[in-house]
Amino acid sequence: VKVLIAEDEPVTRRLLRGHLESWGHEVAAAPDGQAAWRLFQEAAYPLVISDWMMPEMDGLELIRRIRADSRPSYVYAILLTARSDKADVVQGMEAGADDFVTKPFDRDELRVRVRQGERILQLEHTLADQNKALREAQAALVQNEKLASLGRLAAGVAHEINNPLAYVLNNLAVLRRDVLAASAVLETYRRGRPALERVEPALAREAGRLEEEMDLAYFQQNLRRTCDKSLEGLQRVRDIVRNLRDFARLDEADFKEADLNAALQSALEILGHELREKEIRLETELQPLPPVFCHPGKLNQVFLNLVDNAIHACSPGGRVAVRTRSEDGRGVAIEVEDNGCGIRPEHVPRIFEPFFTTKPVGQGTGLGLAVSFGIVRDHGGTLEFESAPGRNTVFRVHLPLRPSCGAGGE
Amino acid sequence: MAPDRLRPEAQRAVTVNTEPADFDRAEMLEQVGGDRQLVKELVELFLGTSPGHLERVRQAVAAGDAMAVRQAAHALKGAAGCVGAKKVWQVALDLETMGRTADLSRAADSFTALEPALERLRLELVRLLEEGEPG
């Protein structure tokens, strides 16, 4: 341990240093409180041993300053004092001293008190680590729960929309066919228009007025396009709804063994033209993988999403790296890295939320990562990422060779 | 240094007819974990700094400055404690207490006792150093 000694009397100071060094500590010794305070501000000393009575700044003031200085880890302070009556002990502890060694000090007593300090520092350290781990676990739980409930909500909404959507799509297709046919019938009748004007001039005038009112020519000209655009829009709605359902749950009947390197290759082929268009250098490092029991189509979608995102993050001429490796018989890891813009810290907590997107309106649905997260989760795997804004981003999929029982369940 | 030089029996034999020694070599050696080099350094430090401490006590007592008596006696006491000098330590503690309670009525008497006690201690320490020289 690094120990800071504050002691004005040279013989005592030398003896303290001698003892502490003989026990293997790294010692810095100061001849008064001021000097000790300066040393303390320059470096971290987990253990401070200070004389009480010193000119200028005494031990109490030194310890008070150390306590007021908010350090990330605890500093154990031992006061050296000839005083041991109750009032002095109270005063010392109120200043922040953890322990006392009375002078003239005994080597063995000093040794056990220093060791006690080390033990407390060790405990404090362990506790701080556990606290950190707990906070992280809690954050992960909250995040998982949030995504799970969002998933349930999304699946519910998707289910509700799906039914009406199905018949609207169907009816629109029928309507398109029938209205186009009716339009053809109308066109046929209109060829008899000159004859009608002779026989029934009033009726012909009435028809002409109605035609003009609704702009029949424009209607007929655009009928096909209007129908097609509407169908296209509805199909997009259907895709979104389908994605939402995937986000919620996978059908286990579709699981089979697959080579994920092949799935990844096919995703890269699909995105080949995008890669070429942006002149992105693709680096692949695909190590042989054991077959993985999975839903290949869905994992394909995950890989497509990840690589597509990587391409979007890159500036033209950027670099995308795709790596796979086997994790000693337990599972596989797939990494997609880009040297693009990175993920801004404020976006990190929201990145797997459905409908969260940083792309311009209309370009991204905000479902890619949310759906990917759900798919990987339903395979009993994890999807994680690291990002240095402005430098790079790595998305890493860990998958077990076979989803364990209960994966895909609640 | 021959190992028996620091044995308590050897030491007692030397001082049996005089006043008991102010410090116990064996205890001191044990206190520093048997590190003879450290003993030597501590003794040299004590010999180098104690005249200054004594001088400051003298001036403070003469000036009747209780605070200064307390500080000077405190420093001397600390140093004496480190070399295991019980008598000097005790007298220095008495003086420090007088300084703290601002009652210097017996300070001159205590100082009169302190001076020869320290001188004797210094002689003993010098002898310890000389004996410690190789050859």
CSV table of C-alpha atoms in Angstrom, one decimal, chain B residues 4-106:
chain,number,residue,atom,x,y,z
B,4,ASP,CA,25.8,-10.9,22.6
B,5,ARG,CA,26.5,-7.2,22.7
B,6,LEU,CA,22.8,-6.6,22.5
B,7,ARG,CA,21.7,-9.3,24.9
B,8,PRO,CA,19.9,-7.9,27.9
B,9,GLU,CA,22.2,-9.9,30.4
B,10,ALA,CA,25.3,-8.4,28.9
B,11,GLN,CA,23.8,-5.0,29.2
B,12,ARG,CA,22.6,-5.4,32.7
B,13,ALA,CA,26.1,-6.6,33.8
B,14,VAL,CA,27.5,-3.3,32.7
B,15,THR,CA,25.0,-1.1,34.5
B,16,VAL,CA,24.4,-3.2,37.6
B,17,ASN,CA,26.2,-0.9,40.0
B,18,THR,CA,24.9,2.4,38.7
B,19,GLU,CA,21.5,3.9,38.0
B,20,PRO,CA,19.5,1.7,35.7
B,21,ALA,CA,20.1,2.5,32.0
B,22,ASP,CA,17.5,4.8,30.5
B,23,PHE,CA,16.9,2.5,27.6
B,24,ASP,CA,16.9,-1.2,26.9
B,25,ARG,CA,19.0,-2.1,23.9
B,26,ALA,CA,17.4,-5.5,23.4
B,27,GLU,CA,14.0,-4.0,23.5
B,28,MET,CA,15.0,-1.3,21.1
B,29,LEU,CA,16.4,-3.8,18.7
B,30,GLU,CA,13.3,-5.8,18.9
B,31,GLN,CA,11.2,-2.7,18.3
B,32,VAL,CA,12.9,-2.1,15.0
B,33,GLY,CA,12.5,-5.7,13.9
B,34,GLY,CA,16.2,-6.5,14.4
B,35,ASP,CA,17.3,-4.0,11.8
B,36,ARG,CA,20.7,-2.9,13.2
B,37,GLN,CA,21.1,-0.4,10.3
B,38,LEU,CA,17.9,1.3,11.3
B,39,VAL,CA,18.9,1.4,15.0
B,40,LYS,CA,22.2,3.1,14.0
B,41,GLU,CA,20.3,5.6,11.8
B,42,LEU,CA,17.8,6.4,14.5
B,43,VAL,CA,20.4,6.8,17.2
B,44,GLU,CA,22.4,9.1,14.9
B,45,LEU,CA,19.3,11.1,14.1
B,46,PHE,CA,18.5,11.3,17.9
B,47,LEU,CA,22.0,12.5,18.7
B,48,GLY,CA,21.8,15.0,15.9
B,49,THR,CA,18.4,16.5,16.8
B,50,SER,CA,18.1,16.2,20.6
B,51,PRO,CA,20.4,19.2,21.4
B,52,GLY,CA,18.1,21.4,19.4
B,53,HIS,CA,15.1,20.0,21.1
B,54,LEU,CA,16.7,20.6,24.5
B,55,GLU,CA,17.8,24.1,23.6
B,56,ARG,CA,14.2,25.0,22.6
B,57,VAL,CA,12.9,23.6,25.8
B,58,ARG,CA,15.4,25.6,27.7
B,59,GLN,CA,14.5,28.9,26.0
B,60,ALA,CA,10.8,28.2,26.3
B,61,VAL,CA,11.1,27.5,30.1
B,62,ALA,CA,13.3,30.6,30.5
B,63,ALA,CA,10.8,32.7,28.6
B,64,GLY,CA,7.8,31.2,30.5
B,65,ASP,CA,6.2,30.5,27.2
B,66,ALA,CA,3.8,27.6,27.9
B,67,MET,CA,2.9,26.9,24.3
B,68,ALA,CA,6.5,26.8,23.3
B,69,VAL,CA,7.3,24.5,26.2
B,70,ARG,CA,4.6,22.2,25.1
B,71,GLN,CA,5.7,22.0,21.5
B,72,ALA,CA,9.4,21.6,22.3
B,73,ALA,CA,8.8,19.0,25.0
B,74,HIS,CA,6.4,17.2,22.7
B,75,ALA,CA,9.1,16.9,20.0
B,76,LEU,CA,11.7,15.7,22.5
B,77,LYS,CA,9.3,13.2,23.9
B,78,GLY,CA,8.5,11.8,20.5
B,79,ALA,CA,12.2,11.3,19.7
B,80,ALA,CA,12.9,9.8,23.2
B,81,GLY,CA,10.0,7.4,22.7
B,82,CYS,CA,11.5,6.1,19.5
B,83,VAL,CA,14.8,5.1,21.1
B,84,GLY,CA,13.0,3.7,24.1
B,85,ALA,CA,14.4,6.2,26.5
B,86,LYS,CA,11.9,6.0,29.3
B,87,LYS,CA,13.3,8.6,31.8
B,88,VAL,CA,13.8,11.3,29.2
B,89,TRP,CA,10.4,10.5,27.8
B,90,GLN,CA,8.8,10.8,31.2
B,91,VAL,CA,10.4,14.1,32.0
B,92,ALA,CA,9.5,15.5,28.6
B,93,LEU,CA,5.9,14.3,29.1
B,94,ASP,CA,5.8,16.1,32.4
B,95,LEU,CA,7.0,19.3,30.7
B,96,GLU,CA,4.6,18.9,27.9
B,97,THR,CA,1.7,18.5,30.3
B,98,MET,CA,2.9,21.7,32.2
B,99,GLY,CA,2.9,23.5,28.9
B,100,ARG,CA,-0.6,22.3,28.0
B,101,THR,CA,-2.0,23.2,31.3
B,102,ALA,CA,-0.1,26.5,31.2
B,103,ASP,CA,1.3,25.8,34.7
B,104,LEU,CA,5.1,26.3,34.5
B,105,SER,CA,5.7,26.5,38.3
B,106,ARG,CA,7.7,23.3,38.3
